[in-house]
Amino acid sequence: MPPRKRTRSSKTPTDSGEAVDGADETSVKDLEKTAGSRRKAAGSVKSVNKDTADYSHWLMKSEPESRIENGIDVKFGIEDLKALPDQTGCWDGVRNYQARNFMREIKEGQLAFFYHSNCKEPGIAGLMKIVKEAYVDHTQFDKKDVHYDASSKPENPKWSMVDVQYQRMLKRYLSLSELKKHYHQHCTNGGPLKNLALFTRARLSVQPLTKEEFDFILTLEDKDCG
DNA sequence: GCCAACGTTGGC
DNA sequence: GCCAACGTTGGC
């Protein structure tokens, strides 16, 4: 599976979806309500819960290069978001409980980095803004969709998505390797990136950042290079 | 294309 | 509720 995502323009007819999601709303707090009742789907539920209070910024991964999965191209880079009507799309296809739970914490108006993963040079390409908070990801019910989930029932949907709007490209591309240098340095000498989820929880496709982490990363675009 | 790290499944 | 087997993510 790609990191996540395969966005369509967000002309989704889904306000029926929102009603359904309302019922689900409780699980924003007690994160694993839906999933966790069966098994403990994803590791540290409590750390997710405890930490999120501080998070106000996000990093969301998507693959900018073509890759065929179940006969469908999962490519969705920042240029693809920019090309949609209103430069807005829904961030569908997230199929990991931790990532989903973080998505449910995201508030309208918050900013997220658009991260390019599984490509020649992974890294942060640009900025987007959340324009709609979590609601039902309709692709979970679509048999034709790469991320169809036969185990999810419309009466109790498992997966959510948010809508995002393109804001701007970063002044320069911030590669994973450059970010990693700072991360290592901050681990050694102290610094704002020492707990960056990109490295401490590498596989999360929707990850939280503190304002300090976010601001530090943004200062990098004005520096000359890694 | 490889594979380490980690998430998920399901038998017991 | 443990844990082995399996599947996925995503850097390299």
mmCIF file of N, CA, C and O in Angstrom, chain A residues 39-108:
data_model
loop_
_atom_site.group_PDB
_atom_site.id
_atom_site.type_symbol
_atom_site.label_atom_id
_atom_site.label_comp_id
_atom_site.label_asym_id
_atom_site.label_seq_id
_atom_site.Cartn_x
_atom_site.Cartn_y
_atom_site.Cartn_z
ATOM 1 N N ARG A 39 -9.495 -6.009 19.046
ATOM 2 C CA ARG A 39 -8.133 -6.312 19.431
ATOM 3 C C ARG A 39 -7.468 -4.986 19.610
ATOM 4 O O ARG A 39 -8.004 -3.963 19.281
ATOM 5 N N LYS A 40 -6.306 -5.020 20.119
ATOM 6 C CA LYS A 40 -5.685 -3.717 20.244
ATOM 7 C C LYS A 40 -4.949 -3.379 18.965
ATOM 8 O O LYS A 40 -3.750 -3.561 18.829
ATOM 9 N N ALA A 41 -5.750 -2.943 18.078
ATOM 10 C CA ALA A 41 -5.326 -2.705 16.704
ATOM 11 C C ALA A 41 -3.974 -2.032 16.581
ATOM 12 O O ALA A 41 -3.094 -2.514 15.924
ATOM 13 N N ALA A 42 -3.848 -0.916 17.209
ATOM 14 C CA ALA A 42 -2.610 -0.190 17.043
ATOM 15 C C ALA A 42 -2.043 0.118 18.401
ATOM 16 O O ALA A 42 -2.731 0.508 19.299
ATOM 17 N N GLY A 43 -0.805 -0.064 18.497
ATOM 18 C CA GLY A 43 -0.033 0.097 19.717
ATOM 19 C C GLY A 43 -0.550 1.061 20.752
ATOM 20 O O GLY A 43 -1.651 0.933 21.257
ATOM 21 N N SER A 44 0.242 2.045 21.033
ATOM 22 C CA SER A 44 0.087 2.861 22.214
ATOM 23 C C SER A 44 -1.054 3.843 22.139
ATOM 24 O O SER A 44 -0.872 4.986 21.812
ATOM 25 N N VAL A 45 -2.182 3.366 22.459
ATOM 26 C CA VAL A 45 -3.367 4.207 22.412
ATOM 27 C C VAL A 45 -3.248 5.399 23.340
ATOM 28 O O VAL A 45 -3.570 6.516 22.981
ATOM 29 N N LYS A 46 -2.748 5.142 24.521
ATOM 30 C CA LYS A 46 -2.750 6.241 25.482
ATOM 31 C C LYS A 46 -1.764 7.345 25.117
ATOM 32 O O LYS A 46 -2.044 8.512 25.287
ATOM 33 N N SER A 47 -0.636 6.939 24.584
ATOM 34 C CA SER A 47 0.320 7.975 24.216
ATOM 35 C C SER A 47 -0.262 8.853 23.112
ATOM 36 O O SER A 47 -0.056 10.038 23.076
ATOM 37 N N VAL A 48 -1.026 8.225 22.257
ATOM 38 C CA VAL A 48 -1.699 9.000 21.222
ATOM 39 C C VAL A 48 -2.588 10.037 21.882
ATOM 40 O O VAL A 48 -2.525 11.219 21.605
ATOM 41 N N ASN A 49 -3.376 9.552 22.818
ATOM 42 C CA ASN A 49 -4.338 10.406 23.474
ATOM 43 C C ASN A 49 -3.677 11.540 24.245
ATOM 44 O O ASN A 49 -4.043 12.690 24.111
ATOM 45 N N LYS A 50 -2.713 11.187 25.027
ATOM 46 C CA LYS A 50 -2.045 12.148 25.878
ATOM 47 C C LYS A 50 -1.320 13.223 25.072
ATOM 48 O O LYS A 50 -1.377 14.399 25.398
ATOM 49 N N ASP A 51 -0.647 12.775 24.026
ATOM 50 C CA ASP A 51 0.175 13.702 23.270
ATOM 51 C C ASP A 51 -0.587 14.708 22.443
ATOM 52 O O ASP A 51 -0.147 15.822 22.261
ATOM 53 N N THR A 52 -1.701 14.283 21.935
ATOM 54 C CA THR A 52 -2.331 15.099 20.916
ATOM 55 C C THR A 52 -2.710 16.484 21.389
ATOM 56 O O THR A 52 -2.798 17.394 20.583
ATOM 57 N N ALA A 53 -2.930 16.628 22.647
ATOM 58 C CA ALA A 53 -3.324 17.936 23.161
ATOM 59 C C ALA A 53 -2.403 19.031 22.647
ATOM 60 O O ALA A 53 -2.857 20.102 22.281
ATOM 61 N N ASP A 54 -1.122 18.738 22.578
ATOM 62 C CA ASP A 54 -0.144 19.745 22.189
ATOM 63 C C ASP A 54 -0.003 19.938 20.693
ATOM 64 O O ASP A 54 0.632 20.875 20.251
ATOM 65 N N TYR A 55 -0.526 19.015 19.939
ATOM 66 C CA TYR A 55 -0.254 19.063 18.501
ATOM 67 C C TYR A 55 -1.218 19.990 17.791
ATOM 68 O O TYR A 55 -2.417 19.945 17.985
ATOM 69 N N SER A 56 -0.660 20.797 16.972
ATOM 70 C CA SER A 56 -1.487 21.775 16.278
ATOM 71 C C SER A 56 -1.158 21.823 14.799
ATOM 72 O O SER A 56 -1.793 22.510 14.031
ATOM 73 N N HIS A 57 -0.132 21.088 14.430
ATOM 74 C CA HIS A 57 0.308 21.071 13.044
ATOM 75 C C HIS A 57 0.529 19.625 12.632
ATOM 76 O O HIS A 57 0.684 18.760 13.483
ATOM 77 N N TRP A 58 0.572 19.402 11.334
ATOM 78 C CA TRP A 58 0.531 18.028 10.852
ATOM 79 C C TRP A 58 1.458 17.807 9.675
ATOM 80 O O TRP A 58 1.861 18.757 8.993
ATOM 81 N N LEU A 59 1.761 16.534 9.485
ATOM 82 C CA LEU A 59 2.512 16.143 8.295
ATOM 83 C C LEU A 59 1.760 14.965 7.702
ATOM 84 O O LEU A 59 1.431 14.007 8.403
ATOM 85 N N MET A 60 1.466 15.066 6.422
ATOM 86 C CA MET A 60 0.688 14.025 5.771
ATOM 87 C C MET A 60 1.434 13.529 4.537
ATOM 88 O O MET A 60 1.935 14.314 3.740
ATOM 89 N N LYS A 61 1.503 12.210 4.441
ATOM 90 C CA LYS A 61 2.319 11.608 3.386
ATOM 91 C C LYS A 61 1.476 11.165 2.199
ATOM 92 O O LYS A 61 0.376 10.656 2.365
ATOM 93 N N SER A 62 2.068 11.311 1.050
ATOM 94 C CA SER A 62 1.443 10.780 -0.156
ATOM 95 C C SER A 62 2.526 10.516 -1.190
ATOM 96 O O SER A 62 3.602 11.100 -1.126
ATOM 97 N N GLU A 63 2.216 9.653 -2.115
ATOM 98 C CA GLU A 63 3.214 9.270 -3.112
ATOM 99 C C GLU A 63 3.073 10.096 -4.389
ATOM 100 O O GLU A 63 2.037 10.051 -5.033
ATOM 101 N N PRO A 64 4.112 10.811 -4.764
ATOM 102 C CA PRO A 64 4.064 11.659 -5.953
ATOM 103 C C PRO A 64 4.397 10.921 -7.238
ATOM 104 O O PRO A 64 4.250 11.479 -8.318
ATOM 105 N N GLU A 65 4.860 9.685 -7.116
ATOM 106 C CA GLU A 65 5.253 8.939 -8.312
ATOM 107 C C GLU A 65 4.256 7.816 -8.558
ATOM 108 O O GLU A 65 3.714 7.231 -7.623
ATOM 109 N N SER A 66 4.060 7.515 -9.834
ATOM 110 C CA SER A 66 3.111 6.463 -10.195
ATOM 111 C C SER A 66 3.503 5.129 -9.594
ATOM 112 O O SER A 66 4.660 4.739 -9.601
ATOM 113 N N ARG A 67 2.517 4.481 -9.086
ATOM 114 C CA ARG A 67 2.704 3.115 -8.621
ATOM 115 C C ARG A 67 1.348 2.447 -8.716
ATOM 116 O O ARG A 67 0.338 2.998 -8.268
ATOM 117 N N ILE A 68 1.334 1.284 -9.345
ATOM 118 C CA ILE A 68 0.057 0.633 -9.580
ATOM 119 C C ILE A 68 -0.220 -0.361 -8.462
ATOM 120 O O ILE A 68 0.604 -1.218 -8.150
ATOM 121 N N GLU A 69 -1.379 -0.196 -7.900
ATOM 122 C CA GLU A 69 -1.785 -1.089 -6.826
ATOM 123 C C GLU A 69 -3.194 -1.565 -7.150
ATOM 124 O O GLU A 69 -4.083 -0.741 -7.363
ATOM 125 N N ASN A 70 -3.388 -2.860 -7.196
ATOM 126 C CA ASN A 70 -4.686 -3.407 -7.624
ATOM 127 C C ASN A 70 -5.154 -2.794 -8.937
ATOM 128 O O ASN A 70 -6.324 -2.475 -9.096
ATOM 129 N N GLY A 71 -4.215 -2.571 -9.812
ATOM 130 C CA GLY A 71 -4.570 -2.030 -11.114
ATOM 131 C C GLY A 71 -4.858 -0.543 -11.134
ATOM 132 O O GLY A 71 -5.261 0.000 -12.148
ATOM 133 N N ILE A 72 -4.653 0.103 -10.008
ATOM 134 C CA ILE A 72 -4.943 1.540 -9.936
ATOM 135 C C ILE A 72 -3.685 2.316 -9.565
ATOM 136 O O ILE A 72 -2.912 1.890 -8.703
ATOM 137 N N ASP A 73 -3.499 3.437 -10.243
ATOM 138 C CA ASP A 73 -2.343 4.274 -9.945
ATOM 139 C C ASP A 73 -2.612 5.083 -8.674
ATOM 140 O O ASP A 73 -3.569 5.831 -8.603
ATOM 141 N N VAL A 74 -1.746 4.899 -7.693
ATOM 142 C CA VAL A 74 -1.978 5.592 -6.426
ATOM 143 C C VAL A 74 -1.258 6.931 -6.346
ATOM 144 O O VAL A 74 -1.277 7.595 -5.308
ATOM 145 N N LYS A 75 -0.620 7.327 -7.428
ATOM 146 C CA LYS A 75 0.097 8.615 -7.449
ATOM 147 C C LYS A 75 -0.787 9.774 -6.999
ATOM 148 O O LYS A 75 -1.891 9.969 -7.500
ATOM 149 N N PHE A 76 -0.285 10.516 -6.053
ATOM 150 C CA PHE A 76 -0.954 11.769 -5.695
ATOM 151 C C PHE A 76 0.061 12.674 -5.020
ATOM 152 O O PHE A 76 0.300 12.575 -3.815
ATOM 153 N N GLY A 77 0.671 13.535 -5.811
ATOM 154 C CA GLY A 77 1.655 14.477 -5.290
ATOM 155 C C GLY A 77 1.042 15.846 -5.082
ATOM 156 O O GLY A 77 -0.132 16.069 -5.386
ATOM 157 N N ILE A 78 1.844 16.753 -4.601
ATOM 158 C CA ILE A 78 1.302 18.081 -4.295
ATOM 159 C C ILE A 78 0.806 18.783 -5.554
ATOM 160 O O ILE A 78 -0.154 19.552 -5.509
ATOM 161 N N GLU A 79 1.410 18.465 -6.687
ATOM 162 C CA GLU A 79 0.938 19.068 -7.937
ATOM 163 C C GLU A 79 -0.464 18.579 -8.283
ATOM 164 O O GLU A 79 -1.242 19.289 -8.910
ATOM 165 N N ASP A 80 -0.744 17.359 -7.874
ATOM 166 C CA ASP A 80 -2.077 16.821 -8.140
ATOM 167 C C ASP A 80 -3.131 17.510 -7.281
ATOM 168 O O ASP A 80 -4.246 17.751 -7.724
ATOM 169 N N LEU A 81 -2.748 17.823 -6.055
ATOM 170 C CA LEU A 81 -3.674 18.560 -5.191
ATOM 171 C C LEU A 81 -3.924 19.955 -5.766
ATOM 172 O O LEU A 81 -5.059 20.424 -5.858
ATOM 173 N N LYS A 82 -2.840 20.574 -6.172
ATOM 174 C CA LYS A 82 -2.915 21.929 -6.727
ATOM 175 C C LYS A 82 -3.811 21.986 -7.955
ATOM 176 O O LYS A 82 -4.465 22.991 -8.220
ATOM 177 N N ALA A 83 -3.859 20.892 -8.681
ATOM 178 C CA ALA A 83 -4.620 20.859 -9.932
ATOM 179 C C ALA A 83 -6.119 20.647 -9.735
ATOM 180 O O ALA A 83 -6.907 20.817 -10.659
ATOM 181 N N LEU A 84 -6.534 20.290 -8.543
ATOM 182 C CA LEU A 84 -7.960 20.034 -8.308
ATOM 183 C C LEU A 84 -8.740 21.353 -8.213
ATOM 184 O O LEU A 84 -8.161 22.402 -7.923
ATOM 185 N N PRO A 85 -10.040 21.285 -8.454
ATOM 186 C CA PRO A 85 -10.887 22.468 -8.283
ATOM 187 C C PRO A 85 -10.705 23.057 -6.881
ATOM 188 O O PRO A 85 -10.678 22.288 -5.913
ATOM 189 N N ASP A 86 -10.552 24.351 -6.816
ATOM 190 C CA ASP A 86 -10.287 25.024 -5.529
ATOM 191 C C ASP A 86 -8.992 24.554 -4.875
ATOM 192 O O ASP A 86 -8.764 24.799 -3.702
ATOM 193 N N GLN A 87 -8.189 23.829 -5.611
ATOM 194 C CA GLN A 87 -6.948 23.266 -5.072
ATOM 195 C C GLN A 87 -7.232 22.508 -3.782
ATOM 196 O O GLN A 87 -6.444 22.499 -2.843
ATOM 197 N N THR A 88 -8.378 21.879 -3.781
ATOM 198 C CA THR A 88 -8.858 21.203 -2.570
ATOM 199 C C THR A 88 -9.219 19.760 -2.871
ATOM 200 O O THR A 88 -9.818 19.464 -3.906
ATOM 201 N N GLY A 89 -8.869 18.876 -1.948
ATOM 202 C CA GLY A 89 -9.216 17.476 -2.132
ATOM 203 C C GLY A 89 -9.432 16.796 -0.801
ATOM 204 O O GLY A 89 -9.123 17.359 0.254
ATOM 205 N N CYS A 90 -9.991 15.581 -0.849
ATOM 206 C CA CYS A 90 -10.173 14.856 0.403
ATOM 207 C C CYS A 90 -9.024 13.872 0.575
ATOM 208 O O CYS A 90 -8.576 13.252 -0.376
ATOM 209 N N TRP A 91 -8.591 13.778 1.799
ATOM 210 C CA TRP A 91 -7.441 12.924 2.104
ATOM 211 C C TRP A 91 -7.964 11.544 2.449
ATOM 212 O O TRP A 91 -8.007 11.144 3.606
ATOM 213 N N ASP A 92 -8.325 10.817 1.422
ATOM 214 C CA ASP A 92 -8.936 9.512 1.655
ATOM 215 C C ASP A 92 -7.875 8.422 1.665
ATOM 216 O O ASP A 92 -6.702 8.664 1.390
ATOM 217 N N GLY A 93 -8.291 7.241 2.002
ATOM 218 C CA GLY A 93 -7.404 6.093 1.887
ATOM 219 C C GLY A 93 -6.538 5.795 3.100
ATOM 220 O O GLY A 93 -5.746 4.867 3.063
ATOM 221 N N VAL A 94 -6.679 6.554 4.149
ATOM 222 C CA VAL A 94 -5.900 6.251 5.353
ATOM 223 C C VAL A 94 -6.487 5.003 6.012
ATOM 224 O O VAL A 94 -7.666 4.958 6.333
ATOM 225 N N ARG A 95 -5.662 3.994 6.151
ATOM 226 C CA ARG A 95 -6.140 2.705 6.688
ATOM 227 C C ARG A 95 -5.229 2.224 7.811
ATOM 228 O O ARG A 95 -4.775 1.085 7.831
ATOM 229 N N ASN A 96 -4.958 3.113 8.688
ATOM 230 C CA ASN A 96 -4.144 2.765 9.856
ATOM 231 C C ASN A 96 -4.781 3.501 11.032
ATOM 232 O O ASN A 96 -5.097 4.685 10.919
ATOM 233 N N TYR A 97 -4.988 2.791 12.119
ATOM 234 C CA TYR A 97 -5.754 3.377 13.202
ATOM 235 C C TYR A 97 -5.101 4.596 13.840
ATOM 236 O O TYR A 97 -5.761 5.563 14.182
ATOM 237 N N GLN A 98 -3.804 4.527 14.009
ATOM 238 C CA GLN A 98 -3.146 5.685 14.630
ATOM 239 C C GLN A 98 -3.252 6.915 13.745
ATOM 240 O O GLN A 98 -3.544 8.014 14.216
ATOM 241 N N ALA A 99 -3.030 6.689 12.463
ATOM 242 C CA ALA A 99 -3.125 7.807 11.531
ATOM 243 C C ALA A 99 -4.551 8.344 11.494
ATOM 244 O O ALA A 99 -4.788 9.558 11.506
ATOM 245 N N ARG A 100 -5.492 7.443 11.485
ATOM 246 C CA ARG A 100 -6.893 7.855 11.485
ATOM 247 C C ARG A 100 -7.232 8.657 12.730
ATOM 248 O O ARG A 100 -7.899 9.691 12.667
ATOM 249 N N ASN A 101 -6.765 8.188 13.856
ATOM 250 C CA ASN A 101 -7.073 8.883 15.099
ATOM 251 C C ASN A 101 -6.475 10.284 15.111
ATOM 252 O O ASN A 101 -7.100 11.225 15.590
ATOM 253 N N PHE A 102 -5.289 10.404 14.601
ATOM 254 C CA PHE A 102 -4.718 11.738 14.498
ATOM 255 C C PHE A 102 -5.556 12.596 13.559
ATOM 256 O O PHE A 102 -5.821 13.755 13.842
ATOM 257 N N MET A 103 -5.988 12.019 12.467
ATOM 258 C CA MET A 103 -6.802 12.793 11.531
ATOM 259 C C MET A 103 -8.065 13.316 12.194
ATOM 260 O O MET A 103 -8.527 14.402 11.911
ATOM 261 N N ARG A 104 -8.596 12.528 13.095
ATOM 262 C CA ARG A 104 -9.822 12.946 13.778
ATOM 263 C C ARG A 104 -9.587 14.073 14.766
ATOM 264 O O ARG A 104 -10.522 14.697 15.247
ATOM 265 N N GLU A 105 -8.337 14.303 15.090
ATOM 266 C CA GLU A 105 -7.994 15.394 16.006
ATOM 267 C C GLU A 105 -7.774 16.710 15.268
ATOM 268 O O GLU A 105 -7.700 17.769 15.865
ATOM 269 N N ILE A 106 -7.591 16.623 13.978
ATOM 270 C CA ILE A 106 -7.240 17.809 13.197
ATOM 271 C C ILE A 106 -8.394 18.798 13.148
ATOM 272 O O ILE A 106 -9.536 18.413 12.942
ATOM 273 N N LYS A 107 -8.043 20.064 13.356
ATOM 274 C CA LYS A 107 -9.066 21.102 13.345
ATOM 275 C C LYS A 107 -9.011 21.930 12.067
ATOM 276 O O LYS A 107 -7.935 22.148 11.504
ATOM 277 N N GLU A 108 -10.165 22.372 11.668
ATOM 278 C CA GLU A 108 -10.249 23.232 10.503
ATOM 279 C C GLU A 108 -9.328 24.434 10.681
ATOM 280 O O GLU A 108 -9.241 25.009 11.765
#
